[in-house]
Coordinates of C-alpha atoms in Angstrom, one line a residue:
M1 CA -240.3 8.4 85.2
I2 CA -238.1 5.4 84.6
C3 CA -238.9 1.9 85.9
V4 CA -235.8 -0.3 85.9
A5 CA -235.1 -4.0 86.2
L6 CA -232.3 -4.5 83.7
P7 CA -232.4 -5.5 80.9
G8 CA -235.9 -4.1 81.1
L9 CA -236.9 -0.5 81.2
A10 CA -240.2 1.4 81.1
I11 CA -240.0 5.2 80.5
S12 CA -243.1 7.4 80.9
T13 CA -244.2 10.9 81.6
E14 CA -246.4 11.7 84.6
E15 CA -249.5 11.7 82.4
G16 CA -249.4 7.8 82.3
Q17 CA -250.2 7.5 78.6
L18 CA -247.4 6.1 76.3
T19 CA -247.8 8.3 73.3
G20 CA -244.7 7.3 71.4
R21 CA -243.0 10.7 71.7
G22 CA -239.5 11.2 72.9
L23 CA -238.1 8.2 74.8
E24 CA -241.5 6.9 76.0
G25 CA -242.0 3.1 75.9
F26 CA -241.1 -0.3 77.1
Y27 CA -237.5 -1.4 76.4
R28 CA -235.7 -4.8 76.5
A29 CA -231.9 -4.8 76.1
G30 CA -231.9 -1.3 74.7
R31 CA -234.6 -1.9 72.0
R32 CA -238.0 -0.2 72.3
V33 CA -240.5 -3.1 72.2
L34 CA -243.6 -0.9 72.8
S35 CA -243.8 2.9 72.2
R36 CA -247.5 3.6 72.4
C37 CA -250.0 2.4 74.9
E38 CA -253.0 4.8 75.2
I39 CA -256.2 3.9 76.9
R40 CA -259.7 5.4 76.4
V41 CA -262.7 4.5 78.6
A42 CA -266.1 5.2 77.1
G43 CA -264.4 7.2 74.4
R44 CA -262.4 9.5 76.7
E45 CA -258.9 9.5 78.2
P46 CA -258.8 9.4 82.0
L47 CA -257.9 12.7 83.7
P48 CA -254.5 12.1 85.3
V49 CA -254.4 12.8 89.1
Q50 CA -251.3 11.1 90.4
A51 CA -248.2 9.5 89.2
R52 CA -245.5 8.1 91.5
M53 CA -242.8 5.5 91.6
A54 CA -243.9 2.5 93.7
S55 CA -240.5 0.8 93.6
A56 CA -237.5 0.9 91.4
D57 CA -239.2 -1.3 88.8
R58 CA -242.8 -0.1 89.1
A59 CA -244.8 3.1 88.6
R60 CA -248.4 3.7 89.5
F61 CA -250.6 6.1 87.6
V62 CA -254.1 7.1 88.7
G63 CA -256.7 8.8 86.5
T64 CA -260.4 9.5 86.9
L65 CA -263.6 9.6 84.8
R66 CA -267.1 10.8 85.1
T67 CA -269.4 8.3 83.3
S68 CA -272.4 10.5 83.6
P69 CA -272.8 14.3 83.6
Q70 CA -275.8 14.0 85.9
T71 CA -273.6 12.8 88.8
G72 CA -272.0 16.3 89.4
P73 CA -268.3 17.1 89.6
D74 CA -267.3 13.9 91.4
P75 CA -265.6 11.2 89.3
D76 CA -267.2 7.8 89.6
V77 CA -264.6 5.6 87.8
I78 CA -260.9 5.4 88.9
V79 CA -258.4 4.1 86.4
E80 CA -255.3 2.6 88.0
R81 CA -252.3 1.7 85.9
H82 CA -249.3 -0.3 87.2
R83 CA -246.4 -0.2 84.8
F84 CA -243.5 -2.6 85.4
A85 CA -240.0 -2.6 83.8
D86 CA -240.5 -6.3 82.9
G87 CA -243.0 -5.3 80.2
T88 CA -246.1 -5.7 82.2
E89 CA -249.0 -3.1 82.2
R90 CA -251.8 -3.8 84.6
I91 CA -255.0 -1.6 84.1
T92 CA -257.7 -1.7 86.8
L93 CA -261.0 0.1 86.6
H94 CA -262.7 0.8 90.0
S95 CA -266.3 1.9 90.0
A96 CA -267.8 4.2 92.6
A97 CA -271.1 4.5 90.6
P98 CA -274.3 3.5 92.3
R99 CA -275.5 1.6 89.3
A100 CA -274.0 -1.1 87.1
L101 CA -271.8 0.1 84.3
R102 CA -270.9 -1.3 80.9
L103 CA -267.7 0.5 79.7
P104 CA -266.1 0.2 76.3
V105 CA -262.3 0.1 76.8
E106 CA -259.9 0.7 74.0
I107 CA -256.2 0.5 74.1
T108 CA -254.1 1.7 71.2
L109 CA -250.7 0.1 70.8
G110 CA -247.7 0.7 68.5
T111 CA -243.9 0.4 68.2
D112 CA -241.0 1.2 66.0
L113 CA -238.7 -1.4 67.4
A114 CA -235.9 1.1 67.5
D115 CA -232.8 1.0 69.6
L116 CA -232.3 3.6 72.3
G117 CA -229.4 5.4 70.4
A118 CA -231.6 5.9 67.3
I119 CA -234.4 7.3 69.4
A120 CA -232.2 9.6 71.2
S121 CA -230.7 11.0 68.0
G122 CA -234.1 11.4 66.4
S123 CA -233.7 8.7 63.8
A124 CA -236.1 6.1 65.1
G125 CA -238.3 5.9 62.1
P126 CA -242.2 5.5 61.8
E127 CA -244.3 3.0 63.7
L128 CA -244.5 -0.5 62.2
P129 CA -247.6 -2.1 60.9
A130 CA -249.2 -4.6 63.4
S131 CA -250.7 -7.9 62.8
V132 CA -253.3 -9.7 65.1
H133 CA -251.3 -12.3 67.0
G134 CA -253.4 -14.6 69.4
P135 CA -254.9 -12.5 72.2
G136 CA -253.0 -9.3 71.1
L137 CA -250.8 -7.8 68.4
R138 CA -247.4 -8.4 66.9
W139 CA -244.8 -6.2 65.1
S140 CA -241.9 -7.3 62.9
C141 CA -238.9 -5.6 61.2
A142 CA -235.6 -6.8 59.9
T143 CA -233.9 -6.5 63.3
G144 CA -236.6 -8.3 65.5
N145 CA -240.1 -8.9 66.5
A146 CA -242.3 -8.0 69.5
S147 CA -245.7 -8.9 70.6
V148 CA -248.4 -7.9 73.1
T149 CA -250.6 -10.4 74.7
A150 CA -253.7 -9.4 76.7
E151 CA -255.6 -11.1 79.6
P152 CA -258.5 -11.3 79.4
P153 CA -258.4 -11.5 75.6
P154 CA -260.0 -8.5 73.9
S155 CA -263.4 -8.8 72.3
D156 CA -262.1 -7.1 69.1
A157 CA -258.6 -6.5 67.7
L158 CA -258.0 -4.1 64.8
A159 CA -254.4 -4.5 63.4
S160 CA -254.6 -1.5 61.0
A161 CA -255.2 0.9 64.0
G162 CA -253.2 -1.1 66.5
L163 CA -256.4 -1.3 68.6
L164 CA -257.6 -3.7 71.2
R165 CA -261.2 -3.4 72.5
W166 CA -263.2 -4.7 75.5
E167 CA -266.7 -4.3 76.8
L168 CA -266.3 -4.5 80.6
D169 CA -269.2 -4.8 83.1
L170 CA -268.7 -3.2 86.5
P171 CA -271.2 -3.7 89.2
P172 CA -271.5 -1.0 91.9
G173 CA -268.3 -0.8 93.8
G174 CA -266.8 -3.5 91.4
T175 CA -263.4 -3.7 89.7
R176 CA -262.1 -5.2 86.4
T177 CA -258.5 -5.6 85.4
V178 CA -256.8 -5.9 82.0
E179 CA -253.1 -7.0 81.9
L180 CA -250.8 -6.5 78.9
R181 CA -247.6 -8.3 78.5
V182 CA -245.0 -7.0 75.9
R183 CA -241.8 -8.9 75.1
P184 CA -239.5 -9.7 72.1
D185 CA -240.4 -12.8 70.3
G186 CA -238.8 -15.8 71.8
A187 CA -238.0 -14.1 75.1
G188 CA -239.2 -15.6 78.3
P189 CA -240.3 -13.7 81.5
L190 CA -237.7 -11.2 82.7
R191 CA -235.4 -12.7 85.3
T192 CA -233.5 -9.8 86.9
A193 CA -230.3 -10.3 88.9
G194 CA -231.5 -7.9 91.6
R195 CA -234.6 -9.9 92.4
A196 CA -233.0 -13.3 92.6
A197 CA -232.4 -15.0 96.1
T198 CA -228.7 -14.9 95.2
S199 CA -228.6 -11.0 94.8
P200 CA -225.1 -9.9 96.1
L201 CA -226.6 -6.8 97.9
A202 CA -227.8 -7.1 101.5
A203 CA -231.3 -5.7 102.1
A204 CA -230.0 -3.3 104.9
C205 CA -232.3 -1.0 106.7
A206 CA -231.8 2.3 108.6
E207 CA -233.7 4.2 111.2
G208 CA -233.1 7.3 113.2
D209 CA -234.2 10.8 114.1
D210 CA -234.3 12.0 110.6
P211 CA -237.2 10.4 108.8
R212 CA -235.6 10.8 105.4
V213 CA -232.7 8.4 106.2
P214 CA -234.6 5.1 105.9
T215 CA -236.2 6.2 102.6
L216 CA -232.9 7.2 101.1
L217 CA -231.2 3.9 102.0
R218 CA -234.1 1.8 100.9
T219 CA -234.4 3.6 97.6
S220 CA -230.7 3.5 96.9
I221 CA -230.6 -0.2 97.5
E222 CA -233.7 -0.7 95.3
D223 CA -232.0 1.2 92.5
L224 CA -228.8 -0.7 92.8
Q225 CA -230.8 -4.0 92.7
A226 CA -232.5 -2.7 89.5
L227 CA -229.2 -2.0 87.8
L228 CA -227.7 -5.4 88.4
L229 CA -226.7 -7.4 85.3
R230 CA -225.5 -10.9 85.0
D231 CA -222.4 -11.8 82.8
S232 CA -224.0 -13.8 80.0
A233 CA -221.1 -16.3 79.9
H234 CA -220.7 -16.5 83.7
P235 CA -224.2 -15.9 85.2
A236 CA -223.0 -16.3 88.8
D237 CA -221.1 -13.1 88.4
T238 CA -223.0 -9.7 88.5
H239 CA -222.1 -6.1 87.9
L240 CA -223.9 -2.8 88.0
A241 CA -224.9 -1.0 84.8
A242 CA -223.8 2.6 84.8
G243 CA -227.3 4.0 84.7
A244 CA -230.6 4.3 83.0
P245 CA -231.7 5.3 80.3
W246 CA -228.5 6.2 78.6
R247 CA -225.8 3.8 80.0
C248 CA -227.4 0.4 80.6
G249 CA -224.2 -1.5 80.0
L250 CA -220.8 -2.0 81.8
A251 CA -218.7 1.0 82.4
P252 CA -215.6 -0.5 84.1
A253 CA -214.6 2.6 86.3
D254 CA -218.2 3.3 87.4
A255 CA -218.9 -0.4 88.1
L256 CA -215.7 -0.7 90.3
A257 CA -216.4 2.7 92.1
A258 CA -220.0 1.7 92.9
A259 CA -219.0 -1.8 94.1
R260 CA -216.4 -0.1 96.4
M261 CA -219.0 2.3 97.8
V262 CA -221.4 -0.5 98.7
L263 CA -219.0 -2.7 100.5
P264 CA -221.1 -2.3 103.7
L265 CA -223.8 -4.3 101.8
G266 CA -221.4 -7.2 101.3
T267 CA -218.5 -8.3 99.1
G268 CA -220.5 -10.3 96.5
L269 CA -220.9 -7.4 94.1
A270 CA -217.2 -6.5 94.4
A271 CA -216.2 -10.1 93.7
G272 CA -218.4 -10.4 90.7
T273 CA -217.4 -7.1 89.2
L274 CA -213.7 -7.9 89.6
R275 CA -214.0 -11.3 88.0
I276 CA -216.0 -9.9 85.0
L277 CA -213.4 -7.1 84.5
A278 CA -210.4 -9.5 85.1
R279 CA -211.7 -11.4 82.0
T280 CA -211.4 -8.1 80.0
Q281 CA -207.9 -7.3 81.1
L282 CA -205.4 -6.7 78.3
T283 CA -202.6 -9.4 78.2
G284 CA -199.6 -10.2 76.1
P285 CA -196.4 -8.3 75.3
R286 CA -198.0 -5.0 74.3
A287 CA -197.4 -1.8 76.3
Q288 CA -200.9 -1.7 77.7
S289 CA -200.7 -5.3 79.1
G290 CA -202.5 -5.5 82.5
M291 CA -204.8 -2.5 81.8
I292 CA -208.5 -2.8 81.9
P293 CA -210.0 -1.1 78.9
G294 CA -212.4 1.7 79.3
P295 CA -214.0 4.6 77.3
I296 CA -212.8 8.1 77.0
R297 CA -214.6 10.6 79.4
D298 CA -215.0 14.4 79.3
A299 CA -212.9 16.2 81.8
G300 CA -214.4 19.7 81.8
P301 CA -213.3 22.8 80.1
H302 CA -209.7 23.0 81.3
L303 CA -208.3 19.5 80.5
P304 CA -208.6 17.2 77.6
P305 CA -210.8 14.0 77.8
Q306 CA -209.3 11.3 80.0
C307 CA -209.1 7.5 79.7
T308 CA -211.5 5.8 82.2
G309 CA -209.4 2.6 81.6
T310 CA -206.6 4.2 83.7
E311 CA -209.0 4.8 86.6
A312 CA -210.5 1.3 86.3
T313 CA -207.1 -0.4 86.2
L314 CA -206.1 1.5 89.5
L315 CA -209.4 0.9 91.2
F316 CA -209.1 -2.9 90.6
P317 CA -206.4 -3.6 93.3
T318 CA -207.9 -1.0 95.5
L319 CA -211.3 -2.7 95.5
L320 CA -209.8 -6.2 95.9
A321 CA -207.7 -5.0 98.9
E322 CA -210.6 -3.3 100.7
A323 CA -213.0 -6.1 99.9
R324 CA -210.7 -8.4 101.7
R325 CA -210.8 -6.1 104.8
W326 CA -214.7 -6.2 104.6
G327 CA -214.6 -10.0 104.5
L328 CA -214.0 -11.3 101.0
P329 CA -213.1 -15.1 101.6
D330 CA -209.4 -15.9 101.1
R331 CA -210.1 -18.3 98.2
E332 CA -211.8 -15.5 96.2
T333 CA -209.1 -13.1 97.0
E334 CA -206.4 -15.5 95.9
A335 CA -208.2 -16.3 92.6
L336 CA -208.4 -12.5 91.8
L337 CA -204.9 -11.7 92.9
P338 CA -203.1 -12.5 89.6
A339 CA -205.3 -9.9 87.9
A340 CA -204.5 -7.3 90.6
E341 CA -200.8 -8.0 90.2
R342 CA -201.1 -7.4 86.5
C343 CA -202.7 -4.0 87.2
L344 CA -200.0 -3.1 89.5
N345 CA -197.3 -4.2 87.0
W346 CA -199.0 -2.0 84.5
L347 CA -198.8 0.8 86.9
R348 CA -195.0 0.3 87.4
D349 CA -194.4 0.0 83.7
A350 CA -196.5 3.1 82.9
V351 CA -194.6 5.2 85.3
G352 CA -191.2 3.7 84.2
D353 CA -188.2 5.7 85.3
G354 CA -190.3 8.8 86.0
T355 CA -192.3 9.8 89.1
Y356 CA -195.9 10.5 87.8
L357 CA -198.5 8.4 86.1
R358 CA -199.0 10.3 82.8
D359 CA -201.9 10.3 80.4
P360 CA -201.7 7.3 78.0
N361 CA -201.7 9.8 75.0
P362 CA -198.3 11.5 74.4
G363 CA -198.4 15.2 75.3
G364 CA -201.2 14.8 77.8
P365 CA -201.3 16.5 81.2
V366 CA -200.3 14.9 84.5
R367 CA -203.6 14.9 86.3
C368 CA -204.0 15.3 90.1
E369 CA -206.9 12.9 90.2
T370 CA -204.9 10.2 88.4
Q371 CA -201.9 10.6 90.9
A372 CA -204.4 10.2 93.8
H373 CA -205.8 6.9 92.2
A374 CA -202.3 5.6 91.6
H375 CA -200.9 6.4 95.0
R376 CA -203.9 4.7 96.7
A377 CA -203.6 1.7 94.4
A378 CA -199.8 1.4 95.2
L379 CA -200.2 1.4 99.0
L380 CA -203.3 -0.8 99.2
G381 CA -201.8 -3.1 96.5
A382 CA -198.7 -3.3 98.6
D383 CA -200.7 -4.2 101.6
L384 CA -202.5 -6.9 99.6
L385 CA -199.3 -8.4 98.2
D386 CA -197.7 -8.6 101.7
A387 CA -200.9 -10.3 103.1
C388 CA -200.9 -12.8 100.4
G389 CA -197.2 -13.6 100.5
R390 CA -196.3 -12.1 97.2
T391 CA -193.3 -10.0 96.3
G392 CA -193.3 -6.4 95.0
A393 CA -194.8 -4.5 98.0
A394 CA -191.6 -2.7 98.9
A395 CA -191.1 -1.2 95.5
L396 CA -194.7 0.0 95.4
R397 CA -194.3 1.7 98.7
E398 CA -191.0 3.3 97.7
W399 CA -192.6 4.7 94.6
A400 CA -195.6 6.0 96.6
Q401 CA -193.1 7.8 98.9
T402 CA -191.3 9.4 95.9
L403 CA -194.8 10.4 94.4
R404 CA -195.8 12.1 97.6
T405 CA -192.7 14.2 97.8
A406 CA -192.8 15.2 94.2
F407 CA -196.6 15.9 94.3
R408 CA -196.2 18.2 97.3
E409 CA -193.7 20.2 95.4
H410 CA -195.3 20.4 92.0
F411 CA -199.1 20.2 92.6
W412 CA -199.7 23.0 95.0
V413 CA -200.6 26.5 93.7
E414 CA -200.0 29.2 96.3
D415 CA -202.4 32.1 96.6
R416 CA -203.5 34.6 99.3
G417 CA -206.0 32.2 100.7
G418 CA -203.4 29.6 101.5
G419 CA -203.2 27.8 98.2
R420 CA -205.0 24.9 96.4
P421 CA -204.1 21.7 94.7
A422 CA -203.5 22.0 90.9
A423 CA -206.0 20.1 88.8
A424 CA -203.0 19.0 86.6
V425 CA -199.5 19.9 85.5
A426 CA -199.3 20.8 81.8
P427 CA -196.7 19.3 79.5
D428 CA -194.6 22.5 79.9
G429 CA -194.6 22.0 83.6
S430 CA -196.9 24.8 84.6
P431 CA -199.8 24.0 86.9
V432 CA -203.5 24.0 85.8
P433 CA -204.8 25.9 88.9
H434 CA -208.6 25.5 88.5
L435 CA -210.4 24.2 91.6
G436 CA -212.7 21.3 90.9
A437 CA -214.4 18.3 92.5
A438 CA -211.6 16.0 91.1
A439 CA -209.6 17.2 94.1
V440 CA -211.8 15.1 96.5
H441 CA -209.9 12.0 95.4
L442 CA -206.9 13.4 97.4
L443 CA -209.0 12.7 100.5
D444 CA -210.0 9.2 99.4
T445 CA -206.8 7.5 100.7
G446 CA -208.1 3.9 101.2
L447 CA -208.5 1.5 104.0
L448 CA -205.5 -0.5 105.5
G449 CA -205.5 -3.0 108.4
G450 CA -206.5 -2.3 112.0
G451 CA -209.0 0.4 110.9
E452 CA -206.2 2.7 109.7
L453 CA -206.4 4.8 106.5
A454 CA -203.5 5.0 104.1
P455 CA -201.5 8.2 104.0
G456 CA -202.5 10.7 101.4
L457 CA -200.6 12.9 98.9
L458 CA -201.2 16.0 100.9
D459 CA -199.8 16.9 104.3
K460 CA -201.9 17.9 107.2
V461 CA -201.7 21.7 106.6
R462 CA -202.7 21.4 102.9
T463 CA -205.4 18.9 103.8
E464 CA -206.9 21.5 105.9
H465 CA -206.7 24.2 103.2
L466 CA -208.5 21.7 100.8
A467 CA -211.1 21.0 103.4
R468 CA -211.9 24.8 103.8
L469 CA -212.1 25.2 100.0
L470 CA -214.5 22.3 99.6
G471 CA -216.6 23.5 102.5
S472 CA -216.9 27.1 101.1
P473 CA -219.8 28.4 99.0
V474 CA -217.5 28.4 96.0
M475 CA -217.7 24.6 95.9
D476 CA -220.6 23.6 98.3
S477 CA -223.8 24.6 96.5
G478 CA -226.0 23.7 99.5
W479 CA -227.1 20.7 97.4
G480 CA -223.8 19.1 97.1
L481 CA -220.3 19.6 95.7
R482 CA -219.9 21.5 92.4
G483 CA -217.8 19.8 89.7
L484 CA -216.0 23.2 89.2
G485 CA -215.6 26.2 91.5
L486 CA -218.2 28.9 91.2
K487 CA -215.6 31.6 90.4
E488 CA -213.6 29.5 87.9
A489 CA -213.5 30.3 84.2
G490 CA -215.9 28.1 82.3
F491 CA -218.2 27.5 85.2
N492 CA -221.6 26.2 84.1
P493 CA -224.1 25.0 86.7
F494 CA -225.2 22.4 84.2
G495 CA -221.7 21.5 83.0
H496 CA -221.1 17.8 83.1
R497 CA -217.7 18.4 84.8
A498 CA -217.9 22.2 84.8
G499 CA -220.1 23.0 87.8
A500 CA -222.9 20.5 88.1
V501 CA -223.2 18.6 91.3
R502 CA -221.9 15.0 90.9
T503 CA -223.4 12.8 93.6
H504 CA -220.6 10.3 93.5
E505 CA -217.8 13.0 94.2
T506 CA -220.0 14.6 96.8
A507 CA -220.1 11.3 98.7
L508 CA -216.4 10.8 98.4
A509 CA -215.8 14.3 99.6
A510 CA -218.1 13.9 102.7
A511 CA -216.4 10.6 103.6
G512 CA -212.9 12.0 103.1
L513 CA -213.6 15.1 105.1
A514 CA -215.2 13.2 107.9
A515 CA -212.2 10.8 108.1
A516 CA -209.8 13.7 108.2
G517 CA -211.7 15.3 111.0
Y518 CA -213.5 18.1 109.1
E519 CA -217.0 17.3 110.2
K520 CA -218.5 20.7 109.7
E521 CA -217.7 20.6 106.0
A522 CA -218.7 16.9 105.7
S523 CA -222.0 17.4 107.6
S524 CA -222.9 20.3 105.2
L525 CA -222.5 18.0 102.2
V526 CA -224.4 15.2 103.8
R527 CA -227.3 17.4 104.6
G528 CA -227.2 19.0 101.2
V529 CA -227.5 15.7 99.3
L530 CA -230.2 14.6 101.7
A531 CA -232.2 17.7 101.0
A532 CA -231.7 17.3 97.3
A533 CA -232.8 13.6 97.5
E534 CA -236.3 14.5 98.7
P535 CA -237.5 16.4 95.5
F536 CA -236.0 13.7 93.5
G537 CA -238.1 11.1 95.2
Y538 CA -234.9 9.9 97.0
R539 CA -233.7 8.4 93.6
L540 CA -230.6 10.3 93.3
P541 CA -229.4 11.3 89.8
E542 CA -225.8 11.1 88.8
M543 CA -225.7 14.8 88.5
Y544 CA -227.8 17.9 88.9
A545 CA -227.4 21.6 88.5
G546 CA -224.8 23.3 90.7
E547 CA -227.0 26.4 91.4
Q548 CA -226.8 27.9 94.9
R549 CA -229.4 26.6 97.3
T550 CA -231.7 29.3 98.6
E551 CA -234.7 29.3 100.9
G552 CA -237.6 27.5 99.2
S553 CA -235.7 26.4 96.1
A554 CA -235.3 22.9 94.7
P555 CA -232.4 21.3 92.9
L556 CA -232.7 21.6 89.1
P557 CA -232.5 18.2 87.3
H558 CA -229.9 17.8 84.6
P559 CA -231.5 16.7 81.3
A560 CA -228.8 14.3 80.3
A561 CA -228.3 12.6 83.7
C562 CA -228.9 8.9 84.3
R563 CA -231.5 8.3 87.1
P564 CA -231.1 5.8 88.5
A565 CA -227.3 5.7 88.2
A566 CA -225.0 3.1 89.9
T567 CA -222.6 5.6 91.4
A568 CA -225.4 7.9 92.6
A569 CA -227.3 5.0 94.3
A570 CA -224.1 3.8 95.8
A571 CA -223.3 7.3 97.0
G572 CA -226.6 7.3 98.9
V573 CA -225.3 4.2 100.8
M574 CA -221.8 5.7 101.3
L575 CA -223.2 9.0 102.6
L576 CA -225.3 7.4 105.3
T577 CA -222.8 4.7 106.4
T578 CA -220.1 7.4 106.6
L579 CA -222.0 8.6 109.7
A580 CA -221.1 5.4 111.5
G581 CA -217.4 5.3 110.2
I582 CA -217.2 1.5 109.9
R583 CA -213.7 0.3 109.3
P584 CA -213.5 -3.5 109.3
D585 CA -210.4 -5.7 109.3
A586 CA -212.0 -9.1 108.8
P587 CA -208.7 -11.0 108.3
A588 CA -207.7 -9.8 111.8
G589 CA -211.1 -10.4 113.3
T590 CA -211.8 -6.7 114.2
V591 CA -214.0 -3.7 113.3
T592 CA -213.1 -0.2 114.2
L593 CA -215.9 2.6 114.5
R594 CA -215.0 6.2 113.8
P595 CA -218.5 7.8 113.8
M596 CA -219.0 11.5 113.1
R597 CA -219.1 12.9 116.7
S598 CA -221.3 15.8 115.6
A599 CA -224.0 13.4 114.7
P600 CA -225.3 15.7 111.9
L601 CA -228.6 13.8 111.5
G602 CA -229.1 12.9 115.1
E603 CA -229.4 9.3 116.2
I604 CA -229.0 6.8 113.3
G605 CA -229.0 3.0 113.3
F606 CA -228.2 0.4 110.6
T607 CA -229.4 -3.3 110.5
G608 CA -228.5 -5.9 108.1
L609 CA -225.2 -4.5 106.9
R610 CA -222.4 -7.1 106.2
V611 CA -219.0 -7.4 107.8
A612 CA -216.9 -10.5 107.7
G613 CA -219.7 -12.4 105.9
A614 CA -222.2 -11.9 108.6
R615 CA -224.9 -9.5 109.6
F616 CA -223.7 -6.3 111.1
S617 CA -225.8 -3.7 112.9
V618 CA -224.6 -0.5 114.5
R619 CA -226.2 2.5 116.1
V620 CA -224.7 6.0 116.6
G621 CA -226.4 8.1 119.3
R622 CA -227.1 11.8 119.4
L623 CA -223.8 12.3 121.3
G624 CA -221.8 10.7 118.3
L625 CA -221.0 7.5 120.2
A626 CA -221.3 4.3 118.2
M627 CA -222.4 0.8 119.5
V628 CA -222.3 -2.5 117.7
E629 CA -225.7 -4.3 118.1
E630 CA -225.1 -7.4 115.9
A631 CA -221.8 -8.8 114.5
A632 CA -220.2 -12.1 113.4
D633 CA -219.1 -14.4 116.1
G634 CA -215.7 -13.6 117.3
L635 CA -215.5 -10.1 115.7
Q636 CA -213.8 -7.8 118.2
L637 CA -214.1 -4.0 118.4
G638 CA -210.9 -2.3 117.4
V639 CA -209.5 0.8 119.2

């Protein structure tokens, strides 16, 4: 169980006690400030009876005690613990005994002040010695200090054992609370970006026939709020951390992808993310000028690792163009336009006299996924340049047309089933035929003006073939889309990009299929992820095992998955809003609705979304007809 309010984390098992084993503990900015917090009441540990997430940043644990054997099997003391990501632990004892109780309470504390990477690799080191510090304890090492303060102050503190002790009097039916606060020395209270009044994400709500819908949307937004981080040098700008516990920093491609998926919650996150990444953009005369740096990422068993900087650079102009359609103000668009132009110039320079955008490393493959990103960036970038009165749009559209023609010739592998897109073309010109979730990016063509989608790299016939493949049991696990087809060599249901369900790509597939008119396949993916969300407490992980769903089964968690994760939480928003098919064109003062006519979840309504800088509410009935219930003044319904 992970409580998140970055840069704070609290990681626990369902037992409630923090024992110092594994990743357990309170963290601040990637350092474990408390690893052990074990409570004993009257010399005994409470018997755990329930553990649940109360919100993204808070967990509640309940345990019970019998203070007298003569009372029979019923417990007469309830121990309730609320654990917060900001480093607060609130412990409340409730007495149901018919007589007054005096209970000795002992809390054992400890920490190693290790960073998360060292803990994960098993090199954290031993617990540090404690010293008594005011109403609590303090630990020090060469890399930092941390302290715990208690309210009320303990009656006794034993530094050598890391022990705080109280004698608490409880009248019949009475309660007593002890609150612990842990933080690094010199650190003030945690002020998270997600809880501020200036949070860039709208607190939208959903309702409808399916009772799971409002819970998924609420939990997804809570997780997104918990993952928000401010730029330390420009605190008005926020971005999403990639995920907890492993990736609590900025991953450019993930941050851009997540901001794009949550445009229905407002353009503020997109603007902040774009400004932050524009400041990282490479400049100068070097070959990579205009590129947004990013780490290398595994690409599965059939392709070498890929550079996420390429994806981020291509997502930048795409997100800016679509944010403008959703209502990003002109002054903010204009301020970001030079960085978008540098991305598009990098694309033209990287392609050169050729047709395809190749891997940065010489001798690498030409990836299908990369061509889809590049094609979308070119078309949406051209649209953006035209709208802002800049030059270069014609050349981008001409190259996109050339790419479409070549792609349809070289990236299709014929077979008895009608064919499939190649995952890549190898340096020798041969196709890499393996079917994987990367193909969904061919359906994600991008939003243009008037509610129209940009053309894709596939023609209509081949789009239909791809839709049937994605909807088949080979790819659709019943819980979501597998990263690699079930029958492909190297398939592994837990494989990071070799068979596990990736929530982000499942949402892209559902949205792309619905937009292309393949609602049966899209509906199956939406229902599958919604079914998977329930056993995960509606906090979707970035990935989970791609085993086939059967009657009475549950999705298997992936041991290395981030949960919460930015792209997974954003996918929850995208999956649900796909049902309404909202396609705004704020500069033109219109919004077009293309709801899923099959209404796979019955009636569904959204309130508090954002279009053109104002609240937007929409309802889709059981017959698949959409109706706007609230919108900005002057916003017209497109056709």
